[in-house]
Amino acid sequence: MYFTTKMILNATVLLNSLEFARTSGLRTATPYFEYYAALSLLRGLVYTIPTEDWNSGELMAIPHTRAINVAFDWVAKFDKSLAAEMKKTALQLKAQRELIAYKAPASGDKNIGANYDLIDFLTILAEVAEFNSELLEGSISKNADPASFEVLDEHIHQIATVEVEGFTFSDDEDYWRLGYVQRKTRRPYHLGLFMHPGQSEDFIGAWDGDEDAGETFSNGSPSNWQAIFDVP
């Protein structure tokens, strides 16, 4: 649940960054912000699918294409036509990001479309993830002994420390948050209840610009964080 809440918060930050880029005329950045906001929610959804194996943390590194396929195979269980339409949008966002990154189009962003509602797209993914988490919570409450729930040190380490291309990144905030979950949380809760104001304020605020350094970007107040999920 924790990692999915981070994906929701990350998508929220990327949406705010997208709006800042648009108002600032940073057109080269918009395909990146759009796609990675989508990818964050796709991965966040995948982490809540009960058939997906954690595999010692390897699930967190799920490749882009597989995340798209797994997520929309799951959405198709509820609505096949919606899943097909959304998958097409995800592939379009991916293609537009790759166009800018790999082809450096001389005509700028003239060939980049906008025939999709990104907010609706992200909201649906977040709501399906929330629904999955509610099913999980209900099943655990009905069928499992609360005493059997345990947050393992190895799982905390797998989330809070990652290695990419031989470089290791450790996140003290993740260690602190997960340590709190380990001490205080007695069983899994659905995403809306698991996420709390302190987490959202610290995560989103970490990406605000430094006013003393003249950096103007700000995610704003919590009232600006509700576009795709009921962030506390």
PDB file of N, CA and C in Angstrom, residues 113-214:
ATOM      1  N   GLY A 113      -0.454  14.976 -30.133  1.00  0.00           N
ATOM      2  CA  GLY A 113      -1.896  15.159 -30.018  1.00  0.00           C
ATOM      3  C   GLY A 113      -2.334  15.476 -28.606  1.00  0.00           C
ATOM      4  N   ALA A 114      -3.593  15.801 -28.487  1.00  0.00           N
ATOM      5  CA  ALA A 114      -4.182  16.072 -27.170  1.00  0.00           C
ATOM      6  C   ALA A 114      -5.611  15.550 -27.141  1.00  0.00           C
ATOM      7  N   ASN A 115      -5.828  14.418 -27.824  1.00  0.00           N
ATOM      8  CA  ASN A 115      -7.173  13.848 -27.931  1.00  0.00           C
ATOM      9  C   ASN A 115      -7.477  12.902 -26.763  1.00  0.00           C
ATOM     10  N   TYR A 116      -7.124  13.342 -25.569  1.00  0.00           N
ATOM     11  CA  TYR A 116      -7.365  12.540 -24.371  1.00  0.00           C
ATOM     12  C   TYR A 116      -7.504  13.487 -23.186  1.00  0.00           C
ATOM     13  N   ASP A 117      -8.164  13.006 -22.162  1.00  0.00           N
ATOM     14  CA  ASP A 117      -8.312  13.771 -20.925  1.00  0.00           C
ATOM     15  C   ASP A 117      -7.405  13.121 -19.892  1.00  0.00           C
ATOM     16  N   LEU A 118      -6.261  13.720 -19.645  1.00  0.00           N
ATOM     17  CA  LEU A 118      -5.271  13.111 -18.767  1.00  0.00           C
ATOM     18  C   LEU A 118      -5.790  12.973 -17.342  1.00  0.00           C
ATOM     19  N   ILE A 119      -6.526  13.967 -16.875  1.00  0.00           N
ATOM     20  CA  ILE A 119      -7.051  13.908 -15.506  1.00  0.00           C
ATOM     21  C   ILE A 119      -8.003  12.721 -15.347  1.00  0.00           C
ATOM     22  N   ASP A 120      -8.909  12.547 -16.303  1.00  0.00           N
ATOM     23  CA  ASP A 120      -9.826  11.406 -16.239  1.00  0.00           C
ATOM     24  C   ASP A 120      -9.064  10.087 -16.282  1.00  0.00           C
ATOM     25  N   PHE A 121      -8.080  10.014 -17.150  1.00  0.00           N
ATOM     26  CA  PHE A 121      -7.262   8.807 -17.297  1.00  0.00           C
ATOM     27  C   PHE A 121      -6.604   8.432 -15.971  1.00  0.00           C
ATOM     28  N   LEU A 122      -5.967   9.404 -15.338  1.00  0.00           N
ATOM     29  CA  LEU A 122      -5.267   9.149 -14.082  1.00  0.00           C
ATOM     30  C   LEU A 122      -6.238   8.845 -12.950  1.00  0.00           C
ATOM     31  N   THR A 123      -7.366   9.538 -12.946  1.00  0.00           N
ATOM     32  CA  THR A 123      -8.354   9.325 -11.890  1.00  0.00           C
ATOM     33  C   THR A 123      -8.897   7.904 -11.922  1.00  0.00           C
ATOM     34  N   ILE A 124      -9.173   7.400 -13.109  1.00  0.00           N
ATOM     35  CA  ILE A 124      -9.683   6.028 -13.224  1.00  0.00           C
ATOM     36  C   ILE A 124      -8.660   5.032 -12.690  1.00  0.00           C
ATOM     37  N   LEU A 125      -7.394   5.209 -13.050  1.00  0.00           N
ATOM     38  CA  LEU A 125      -6.358   4.301 -12.552  1.00  0.00           C
ATOM     39  C   LEU A 125      -6.264   4.357 -11.034  1.00  0.00           C
ATOM     40  N   ALA A 126      -6.318   5.559 -10.480  1.00  0.00           N
ATOM     41  CA  ALA A 126      -6.234   5.705  -9.026  1.00  0.00           C
ATOM     42  C   ALA A 126      -7.439   5.071  -8.341  1.00  0.00           C
ATOM     43  N   GLU A 127      -8.614   5.221  -8.939  1.00  0.00           N
ATOM     44  CA  GLU A 127      -9.818   4.658  -8.334  1.00  0.00           C
ATOM     45  C   GLU A 127      -9.823   3.134  -8.402  1.00  0.00           C
ATOM     46  N   VAL A 128      -9.303   2.567  -9.484  1.00  0.00           N
ATOM     47  CA  VAL A 128      -9.207   1.103  -9.553  1.00  0.00           C
ATOM     48  C   VAL A 128      -8.228   0.595  -8.501  1.00  0.00           C
ATOM     49  N   ALA A 129      -7.110   1.306  -8.324  1.00  0.00           N
ATOM     50  CA  ALA A 129      -6.156   0.926  -7.276  1.00  0.00           C
ATOM     51  C   ALA A 129      -6.807   1.007  -5.898  1.00  0.00           C
ATOM     52  N   GLU A 130      -7.590   2.062  -5.661  1.00  0.00           N
ATOM     53  CA  GLU A 130      -8.304   2.199  -4.386  1.00  0.00           C
ATOM     54  C   GLU A 130      -9.288   1.047  -4.197  1.00  0.00           C
ATOM     55  N   PHE A 131     -10.008   0.701  -5.250  1.00  0.00           N
ATOM     56  CA  PHE A 131     -10.960  -0.411  -5.178  1.00  0.00           C
ATOM     57  C   PHE A 131     -10.242  -1.711  -4.825  1.00  0.00           C
ATOM     58  N   ASN A 132      -9.113  -1.968  -5.489  1.00  0.00           N
ATOM     59  CA  ASN A 132      -8.329  -3.165  -5.173  1.00  0.00           C
ATOM     60  C   ASN A 132      -7.934  -3.189  -3.703  1.00  0.00           C
ATOM     61  N   SER A 133      -7.497  -2.037  -3.205  1.00  0.00           N
ATOM     62  CA  SER A 133      -7.036  -1.978  -1.812  1.00  0.00           C
ATOM     63  C   SER A 133      -8.188  -2.188  -0.834  1.00  0.00           C
ATOM     64  N   GLU A 134      -9.385  -1.743  -1.205  1.00  0.00           N
ATOM     65  CA  GLU A 134     -10.547  -1.975  -0.346  1.00  0.00           C
ATOM     66  C   GLU A 134     -10.913  -3.457  -0.312  1.00  0.00           C
ATOM     67  N   LEU A 135     -10.802  -4.127  -1.461  1.00  0.00           N
ATOM     68  CA  LEU A 135     -11.043  -5.568  -1.494  1.00  0.00           C
ATOM     69  C   LEU A 135     -10.031  -6.306  -0.623  1.00  0.00           C
ATOM     70  N   LEU A 136      -8.771  -5.891  -0.711  1.00  0.00           N
ATOM     71  CA  LEU A 136      -7.732  -6.527   0.100  1.00  0.00           C
ATOM     72  C   LEU A 136      -8.003  -6.331   1.584  1.00  0.00           C
ATOM     73  N   GLU A 137      -8.323  -5.100   1.968  1.00  0.00           N
ATOM     74  CA  GLU A 137      -8.599  -4.828   3.377  1.00  0.00           C
ATOM     75  C   GLU A 137      -9.780  -5.658   3.868  1.00  0.00           C
ATOM     76  N   GLY A 138     -10.830  -5.723   3.053  1.00  0.00           N
ATOM     77  CA  GLY A 138     -11.999  -6.492   3.448  1.00  0.00           C
ATOM     78  C   GLY A 138     -11.698  -7.969   3.598  1.00  0.00           C
ATOM     79  N   SER A 139     -10.903  -8.496   2.676  1.00  0.00           N
ATOM     80  CA  SER A 139     -10.553  -9.912   2.741  1.00  0.00           C
ATOM     81  C   SER A 139      -9.710 -10.225   3.964  1.00  0.00           C
ATOM     82  N   ILE A 140      -8.754  -9.357   4.263  1.00  0.00           N
ATOM     83  CA  ILE A 140      -7.895  -9.574   5.426  1.00  0.00           C
ATOM     84  C   ILE A 140      -8.703  -9.475   6.719  1.00  0.00           C
ATOM     85  N   SER A 141      -9.583  -8.484   6.775  1.00  0.00           N
ATOM     86  CA  SER A 141     -10.404  -8.314   7.978  1.00  0.00           C
ATOM     87  C   SER A 141     -11.283  -9.535   8.230  1.00  0.00           C
ATOM     88  N   LYS A 142     -11.745 -10.151   7.148  1.00  0.00           N
ATOM     89  CA  LYS A 142     -12.660 -11.285   7.267  1.00  0.00           C
ATOM     90  C   LYS A 142     -11.934 -12.607   7.497  1.00  0.00           C
ATOM     91  N   ASN A 143     -10.772 -12.764   6.858  1.00  0.00           N
ATOM     92  CA  ASN A 143     -10.175 -14.097   6.795  1.00  0.00           C
ATOM     93  C   ASN A 143      -8.842 -14.269   7.514  1.00  0.00           C
ATOM     94  N   ALA A 144      -8.199 -13.183   7.923  1.00  0.00           N
ATOM     95  CA  ALA A 144      -6.845 -13.301   8.467  1.00  0.00           C
ATOM     96  C   ALA A 144      -6.789 -12.862   9.921  1.00  0.00           C
ATOM     97  N   ASP A 145      -5.858 -13.422  10.625  1.00  0.00           N
ATOM     98  CA  ASP A 145      -5.592 -13.023  12.004  1.00  0.00           C
ATOM     99  C   ASP A 145      -4.756 -11.747  11.977  1.00  0.00           C
ATOM    100  N   PRO A 146      -5.231 -10.646  12.556  1.00  0.00           N
ATOM    101  CA  PRO A 146      -4.444  -9.401  12.553  1.00  0.00           C
ATOM    102  C   PRO A 146      -3.030  -9.585  13.096  1.00  0.00           C
ATOM    103  N   ALA A 147      -2.849 -10.538  13.991  1.00  0.00           N
ATOM    104  CA  ALA A 147      -1.524 -10.764  14.566  1.00  0.00           C
ATOM    105  C   ALA A 147      -0.535 -11.300  13.543  1.00  0.00           C
ATOM    106  N   SER A 148      -1.061 -11.797  12.415  1.00  0.00           N
ATOM    107  CA  SER A 148      -0.173 -12.356  11.393  1.00  0.00           C
ATOM    108  C   SER A 148       0.420 -11.283  10.495  1.00  0.00           C
ATOM    109  N   PHE A 149      -0.094 -10.049  10.596  1.00  0.00           N
ATOM    110  CA  PHE A 149       0.418  -8.967   9.756  1.00  0.00           C
ATOM    111  C   PHE A 149       1.721  -8.440  10.327  1.00  0.00           C
ATOM    112  N   GLU A 150       2.736  -8.400   9.478  1.00  0.00           N
ATOM    113  CA  GLU A 150       4.051  -7.945   9.924  1.00  0.00           C
ATOM    114  C   GLU A 150       4.754  -7.226   8.781  1.00  0.00           C
ATOM    115  N   VAL A 151       5.330  -6.075   9.071  1.00  0.00           N
ATOM    116  CA  VAL A 151       6.156  -5.354   8.104  1.00  0.00           C
ATOM    117  C   VAL A 151       7.601  -5.762   8.357  1.00  0.00           C
ATOM    118  N   LEU A 152       8.189  -6.442   7.398  1.00  0.00           N
ATOM    119  CA  LEU A 152       9.528  -6.987   7.571  1.00  0.00           C
ATOM    120  C   LEU A 152      10.595  -5.941   7.266  1.00  0.00           C
ATOM    121  N   ASP A 153      11.692  -6.006   8.005  1.00  0.00           N
ATOM    122  CA  ASP A 153      12.816  -5.097   7.762  1.00  0.00           C
ATOM    123  C   ASP A 153      13.311  -5.205   6.326  1.00  0.00           C
ATOM    124  N   GLU A 154      13.339  -6.414   5.779  1.00  0.00           N
ATOM    125  CA  GLU A 154      13.853  -6.592   4.422  1.00  0.00           C
ATOM    126  C   GLU A 154      12.965  -5.896   3.394  1.00  0.00           C
ATOM    127  N   HIS A 155      11.649  -5.867   3.645  1.00  0.00           N
ATOM    128  CA  HIS A 155      10.748  -5.178   2.726  1.00  0.00           C
ATOM    129  C   HIS A 155      10.936  -3.662   2.821  1.00  0.00           C
ATOM    130  N   ILE A 156      11.147  -3.166   4.023  1.00  0.00           N
ATOM    131  CA  ILE A 156      11.436  -1.739   4.197  1.00  0.00           C
ATOM    132  C   ILE A 156      12.690  -1.368   3.419  1.00  0.00           C
ATOM    133  N   HIS A 157      13.712  -2.182   3.538  1.00  0.00           N
ATOM    134  CA  HIS A 157      14.974  -1.896   2.853  1.00  0.00           C
ATOM    135  C   HIS A 157      14.795  -1.953   1.334  1.00  0.00           C
ATOM    136  N   GLN A 158      14.002  -2.906   0.846  1.00  0.00           N
ATOM    137  CA  GLN A 158      13.779  -3.024  -0.594  1.00  0.00           C
ATOM    138  C   GLN A 158      13.095  -1.789  -1.164  1.00  0.00           C
ATOM    139  N   ILE A 159      12.233  -1.158  -0.372  1.00  0.00           N
ATOM    140  CA  ILE A 159      11.532   0.040  -0.828  1.00  0.00           C
ATOM    141  C   ILE A 159      12.381   1.295  -0.655  1.00  0.00           C
ATOM    142  N   ALA A 160      13.081   1.402   0.465  1.00  0.00           N
ATOM    143  CA  ALA A 160      13.773   2.648   0.812  1.00  0.00           C
ATOM    144  C   ALA A 160      15.162   2.769   0.209  1.00  0.00           C
ATOM    145  N   THR A 161      15.750   1.674  -0.237  1.00  0.00           N
ATOM    146  CA  THR A 161      17.063   1.715  -0.873  1.00  0.00           C
ATOM    147  C   THR A 161      16.993   0.996  -2.210  1.00  0.00           C
ATOM    148  N   VAL A 162      17.351   1.700  -3.269  1.00  0.00           N
ATOM    149  CA  VAL A 162      17.306   1.106  -4.603  1.00  0.00           C
ATOM    150  C   VAL A 162      18.663   1.267  -5.276  1.00  0.00           C
ATOM    151  N   GLU A 163      18.957   0.332  -6.164  1.00  0.00           N
ATOM    152  CA  GLU A 163      20.192   0.402  -6.945  1.00  0.00           C
ATOM    153  C   GLU A 163      19.822   0.491  -8.417  1.00  0.00           C
ATOM    154  N   VAL A 164      20.378   1.490  -9.096  1.00  0.00           N
ATOM    155  CA  VAL A 164      20.114   1.707 -10.509  1.00  0.00           C
ATOM    156  C   VAL A 164      21.443   1.902 -11.219  1.00  0.00           C
ATOM    157  N   GLU A 165      21.726   1.046 -12.174  1.00  0.00           N
ATOM    158  CA  GLU A 165      22.954   1.142 -12.962  1.00  0.00           C
ATOM    159  C   GLU A 165      24.197   1.237 -12.081  1.00  0.00           C
ATOM    160  N   GLY A 166      24.200   0.494 -10.991  1.00  0.00           N
ATOM    161  CA  GLY A 166      25.357   0.478 -10.107  1.00  0.00           C
ATOM    162  C   GLY A 166      25.395   1.603  -9.091  1.00  0.00           C
ATOM    163  N   PHE A 167      24.405   2.502  -9.131  1.00  0.00           N
ATOM    164  CA  PHE A 167      24.327   3.598  -8.164  1.00  0.00           C
ATOM    165  C   PHE A 167      23.245   3.274  -7.132  1.00  0.00           C
ATOM    166  N   THR A 168      23.555   3.509  -5.869  1.00  0.00           N
ATOM    167  CA  THR A 168      22.632   3.199  -4.784  1.00  0.00           C
ATOM    168  C   THR A 168      22.026   4.478  -4.229  1.00  0.00           C
ATOM    169  N   PHE A 169      20.709   4.469  -4.061  1.00  0.00           N
ATOM    170  CA  PHE A 169      19.983   5.623  -3.540  1.00  0.00           C
ATOM    171  C   PHE A 169      19.180   5.182  -2.316  1.00  0.00           C
ATOM    172  N   SER A 170      19.450   5.815  -1.187  1.00  0.00           N
ATOM    173  CA  SER A 170      18.711   5.526   0.041  1.00  0.00           C
ATOM    174  C   SER A 170      17.873   6.740   0.421  1.00  0.00           C
ATOM    175  N   ASP A 171      16.650   6.498   0.849  1.00  0.00           N
ATOM    176  CA  ASP A 171      15.719   7.577   1.167  1.00  0.00           C
ATOM    177  C   ASP A 171      15.376   7.528   2.650  1.00  0.00           C
ATOM    178  N   ASP A 172      15.904   8.482   3.404  1.00  0.00           N
ATOM    179  CA  ASP A 172      15.654   8.514   4.849  1.00  0.00           C
ATOM    180  C   ASP A 172      14.173   8.701   5.167  1.00  0.00           C
ATOM    181  N   GLU A 173      13.473   9.464   4.332  1.00  0.00           N
ATOM    182  CA  GLU A 173      12.044   9.686   4.562  1.00  0.00           C
ATOM    183  C   GLU A 173      11.265   8.375   4.440  1.00  0.00           C
ATOM    184  N   ASP A 174      11.608   7.569   3.435  1.00  0.00           N
ATOM    185  CA  ASP A 174      10.956   6.267   3.297  1.00  0.00           C
ATOM    186  C   ASP A 174      11.240   5.382   4.504  1.00  0.00           C
ATOM    187  N   TYR A 175      12.483   5.377   4.949  1.00  0.00           N
ATOM    188  CA  TYR A 175      12.821   4.572   6.130  1.00  0.00           C
ATOM    189  C   TYR A 175      12.002   5.025   7.342  1.00  0.00           C
ATOM    190  N   TRP A 176      11.873   6.330   7.515  1.00  0.00           N
ATOM    191  CA  TRP A 176      11.126   6.843   8.664  1.00  0.00           C
ATOM    192  C   TRP A 176       9.651   6.484   8.564  1.00  0.00           C
ATOM    193  N   ARG A 177       9.061   6.713   7.382  1.00  0.00           N
ATOM    194  CA  ARG A 177       7.637   6.427   7.197  1.00  0.00           C
ATOM    195  C   ARG A 177       7.344   4.937   7.384  1.00  0.00           C
ATOM    196  N   LEU A 178       8.162   4.104   6.780  1.00  0.00           N
ATOM    197  CA  LEU A 178       7.919   2.670   6.877  1.00  0.00           C
ATOM    198  C   LEU A 178       8.201   2.141   8.279  1.00  0.00           C
ATOM    199  N   GLY A 179       9.143   2.756   8.968  1.00  0.00           N
ATOM    200  CA  GLY A 179       9.374   2.392  10.362  1.00  0.00           C
ATOM    201  C   GLY A 179       8.157   2.692  11.212  1.00  0.00           C
ATOM    202  N   TYR A 180       7.501   3.803  10.911  1.00  0.00           N
ATOM    203  CA  TYR A 180       6.268   4.156  11.631  1.00  0.00           C
ATOM    204  C   TYR A 180       5.178   3.126  11.347  1.00  0.00           C
ATOM    205  N   VAL A 181       5.046   2.758  10.066  1.00  0.00           N
ATOM    206  CA  VAL A 181       4.060   1.739   9.703  1.00  0.00           C
ATOM    207  C   VAL A 181       4.350   0.434  10.436  1.00  0.00           C
ATOM    208  N   GLN A 182       5.617   0.079  10.499  1.00  0.00           N
ATOM    209  CA  GLN A 182       6.013  -1.163  11.170  1.00  0.00           C
ATOM    210  C   GLN A 182       5.635  -1.152  12.648  1.00  0.00           C
ATOM    211  N   ARG A 183       5.769   0.002  13.288  1.00  0.00           N
ATOM    212  CA  ARG A 183       5.497   0.095  14.722  1.00  0.00           C
ATOM    213  C   ARG A 183       4.012   0.262  15.040  1.00  0.00           C
ATOM    214  N   LYS A 184       3.291   1.001  14.190  1.00  0.00           N
ATOM    215  CA  LYS A 184       1.953   1.449  14.569  1.00  0.00           C
ATOM    216  C   LYS A 184       0.803   0.795  13.800  1.00  0.00           C
ATOM    217  N   THR A 185       1.066   0.274  12.613  1.00  0.00           N
ATOM    218  CA  THR A 185      -0.020  -0.252  11.789  1.00  0.00           C
ATOM    219  C   THR A 185      -0.217  -1.733  12.059  1.00  0.00           C
ATOM    220  N   ARG A 186      -1.428  -2.110  12.435  1.00  0.00           N
ATOM    221  CA  ARG A 186      -1.704  -3.487  12.841  1.00  0.00           C
ATOM    222  C   ARG A 186      -2.212  -4.364  11.703  1.00  0.00           C
ATOM    223  N   ARG A 187      -2.641  -3.758  10.624  1.00  0.00           N
ATOM    224  CA  ARG A 187      -3.102  -4.527   9.467  1.00  0.00           C
ATOM    225  C   ARG A 187      -3.157  -3.585   8.271  1.00  0.00           C
ATOM    226  N   PRO A 188      -3.217  -4.111   7.055  1.00  0.00           N
ATOM    227  CA  PRO A 188      -3.317  -3.238   5.881  1.00  0.00           C
ATOM    228  C   PRO A 188      -4.649  -2.491   5.844  1.00  0.00           C
ATOM    229  N   TYR A 189      -4.605  -1.253   5.400  1.00  0.00           N
ATOM    230  CA  TYR A 189      -5.805  -0.449   5.197  1.00  0.00           C
ATOM    231  C   TYR A 189      -5.878  -0.038   3.729  1.00  0.00           C
ATOM    232  N   HIS A 190      -7.060   0.346   3.287  1.00  0.00           N
ATOM    233  CA  HIS A 190      -7.186   0.811   1.908  1.00  0.00           C
ATOM    234  C   HIS A 190      -6.415   2.123   1.733  1.00  0.00           C
ATOM    235  N   LEU A 191      -6.133   2.461   0.483  1.00  0.00           N
ATOM    236  CA  LEU A 191      -5.238   3.580   0.184  1.00  0.00           C
ATOM    237  C   LEU A 191      -5.709   4.890   0.798  1.00  0.00           C
ATOM    238  N   GLY A 192      -7.009   5.150   0.704  1.00  0.00           N
ATOM    239  CA  GLY A 192      -7.529   6.413   1.222  1.00  0.00           C
ATOM    240  C   GLY A 192      -7.338   6.574   2.710  1.00  0.00           C
ATOM    241  N   LEU A 193      -7.289   5.465   3.428  1.00  0.00           N
ATOM    242  CA  LEU A 193      -7.086   5.515   4.870  1.00  0.00           C
ATOM    243  C   LEU A 193      -5.613   5.398   5.237  1.00  0.00           C
ATOM    244  N   PHE A 194      -4.869   4.669   4.416  1.00  0.00           N
ATOM    245  CA  PHE A 194      -3.442   4.479   4.690  1.00  0.00           C
ATOM    246  C   PHE A 194      -2.659   5.783   4.512  1.00  0.00           C
ATOM    247  N   MET A 195      -3.001   6.535   3.461  1.00  0.00           N
ATOM    248  CA  MET A 195      -2.339   7.819   3.216  1.00  0.00           C
ATOM    249  C   MET A 195      -2.814   8.831   4.256  1.00  0.00           C
ATOM    250  N   HIS A 196      -1.897   9.628   4.777  1.00  0.00           N
ATOM    251  CA  HIS A 196      -2.288  10.605   5.793  1.00  0.00           C
ATOM    252  C   HIS A 196      -1.649  11.959   5.504  1.00  0.00           C
ATOM    253  N   PRO A 197      -2.153  13.034   6.119  1.00  0.00           N
ATOM    254  CA  PRO A 197      -1.691  14.383   5.774  1.00  0.00           C
ATOM    255  C   PRO A 197      -0.193  14.591   5.917  1.00  0.00           C
ATOM    256  N   GLY A 198       0.412  14.045   6.958  1.00  0.00           N
ATOM    257  CA  GLY A 198       1.848  14.242   7.129  1.00  0.00           C
ATOM    258  C   GLY A 198       2.645  13.688   5.971  1.00  0.00           C
ATOM    259  N   GLN A 199       2.257  12.514   5.497  1.00  0.00           N
ATOM    260  CA  GLN A 199       2.946  11.903   4.367  1.00  0.00           C
ATOM    261  C   GLN A 199       2.786  12.737   3.108  1.00  0.00           C
ATOM    262  N   SER A 200       1.550  13.136   2.806  1.00  0.00           N
ATOM    263  CA  SER A 200       1.312  13.882   1.574  1.00  0.00           C
ATOM    264  C   SER A 200       1.988  15.250   1.602  1.00  0.00           C
ATOM    265  N   GLU A 201       1.927  15.933   2.732  1.00  0.00           N
ATOM    266  CA  GLU A 201       2.554  17.253   2.831  1.00  0.00           C
ATOM    267  C   GLU A 201       4.067  17.159   2.675  1.00  0.00           C
ATOM    268  N   ASP A 202       4.677  16.164   3.303  1.00  0.00           N
ATOM    269  CA  ASP A 202       6.131  16.022   3.208  1.00  0.00           C
ATOM    270  C   ASP A 202       6.560  15.603   1.806  1.00  0.00           C
ATOM    271  N   PHE A 203       5.826  14.653   1.208  1.00  0.00           N
ATOM    272  CA  PHE A 203       6.201  14.175  -0.123  1.00  0.00           C
ATOM    273  C   PHE A 203       6.064  15.285  -1.157  1.00  0.00           C
ATOM    274  N   ILE A 204       4.901  15.910  -1.203  1.00  0.00           N
ATOM    275  CA  ILE A 204       4.653  16.932  -2.217  1.00  0.00           C
ATOM    276  C   ILE A 204       5.489  18.178  -1.947  1.00  0.00           C
ATOM    277  N   GLY A 205       5.604  18.561  -0.681  1.00  0.00           N
ATOM    278  CA  GLY A 205       6.391  19.746  -0.345  1.00  0.00           C
ATOM    279  C   GLY A 205       7.862  19.605  -0.662  1.00  0.00           C
ATOM    280  N   ALA A 206       8.364  18.364  -0.697  1.00  0.00           N
ATOM    281  CA  ALA A 206       9.781  18.142  -1.001  1.00  0.00           C
ATOM    282  C   ALA A 206      10.150  18.600  -2.406  1.00  0.00           C
ATOM    283  N   TRP A 207       9.138  18.752  -3.279  1.00  0.00           N
ATOM    284  CA  TRP A 207       9.397  19.154  -4.661  1.00  0.00           C
ATOM    285  C   TRP A 207       9.139  20.638  -4.909  1.00  0.00           C
ATOM    286  N   ASP A 208       8.745  21.382  -3.884  1.00  0.00           N
ATOM    287  CA  ASP A 208       8.560  22.822  -4.060  1.00  0.00           C
ATOM    288  C   ASP A 208       9.896  23.514  -4.297  1.00  0.00           C
ATOM    289  N   GLY A 209       9.849  24.605  -5.052  1.00  0.00           N
ATOM    290  CA  GLY A 209      11.059  25.375  -5.280  1.00  0.00           C
ATOM    291  C   GLY A 209      11.526  26.080  -4.017  1.00  0.00           C
ATOM    292  N   ASP A 210      12.805  26.414  -4.001  1.00  0.00           N
ATOM    293  CA  ASP A 210      13.399  27.142  -2.879  1.00  0.00           C
ATOM    294  C   ASP A 210      13.157  28.635  -3.102  1.00  0.00           C
ATOM    295  N   GLU A 211      12.262  29.206  -2.316  1.00  0.00           N
ATOM    296  CA  GLU A 211      11.927  30.622  -2.490  1.00  0.00           C
ATOM    297  C   GLU A 211      13.143  31.513  -2.276  1.00  0.00           C
ATOM    298  N   ASP A 212      14.012  31.149  -1.340  1.00  0.00           N
ATOM    299  CA  ASP A 212      15.198  31.962  -1.066  1.00  0.00           C
ATOM    300  C   ASP A 212      16.144  31.991  -2.259  1.00  0.00           C
ATOM    301  N   ALA A 213      16.087  30.930  -3.077  1.00  0.00           N
ATOM    302  CA  ALA A 213      16.941  30.865  -4.262  1.00  0.00           C
ATOM    303  C   ALA A 213      16.224  31.397  -5.504  1.00  0.00           C
ATOM    304  N   GLY A 214      15.026  31.935  -5.307  1.00  0.00           N
ATOM    305  CA  GLY A 214      14.286  32.498  -6.427  1.00  0.00           C
ATOM    306  C   GLY A 214      13.588  31.469  -7.291  1.00  0.00           C
TER     307      GLY A 214
END
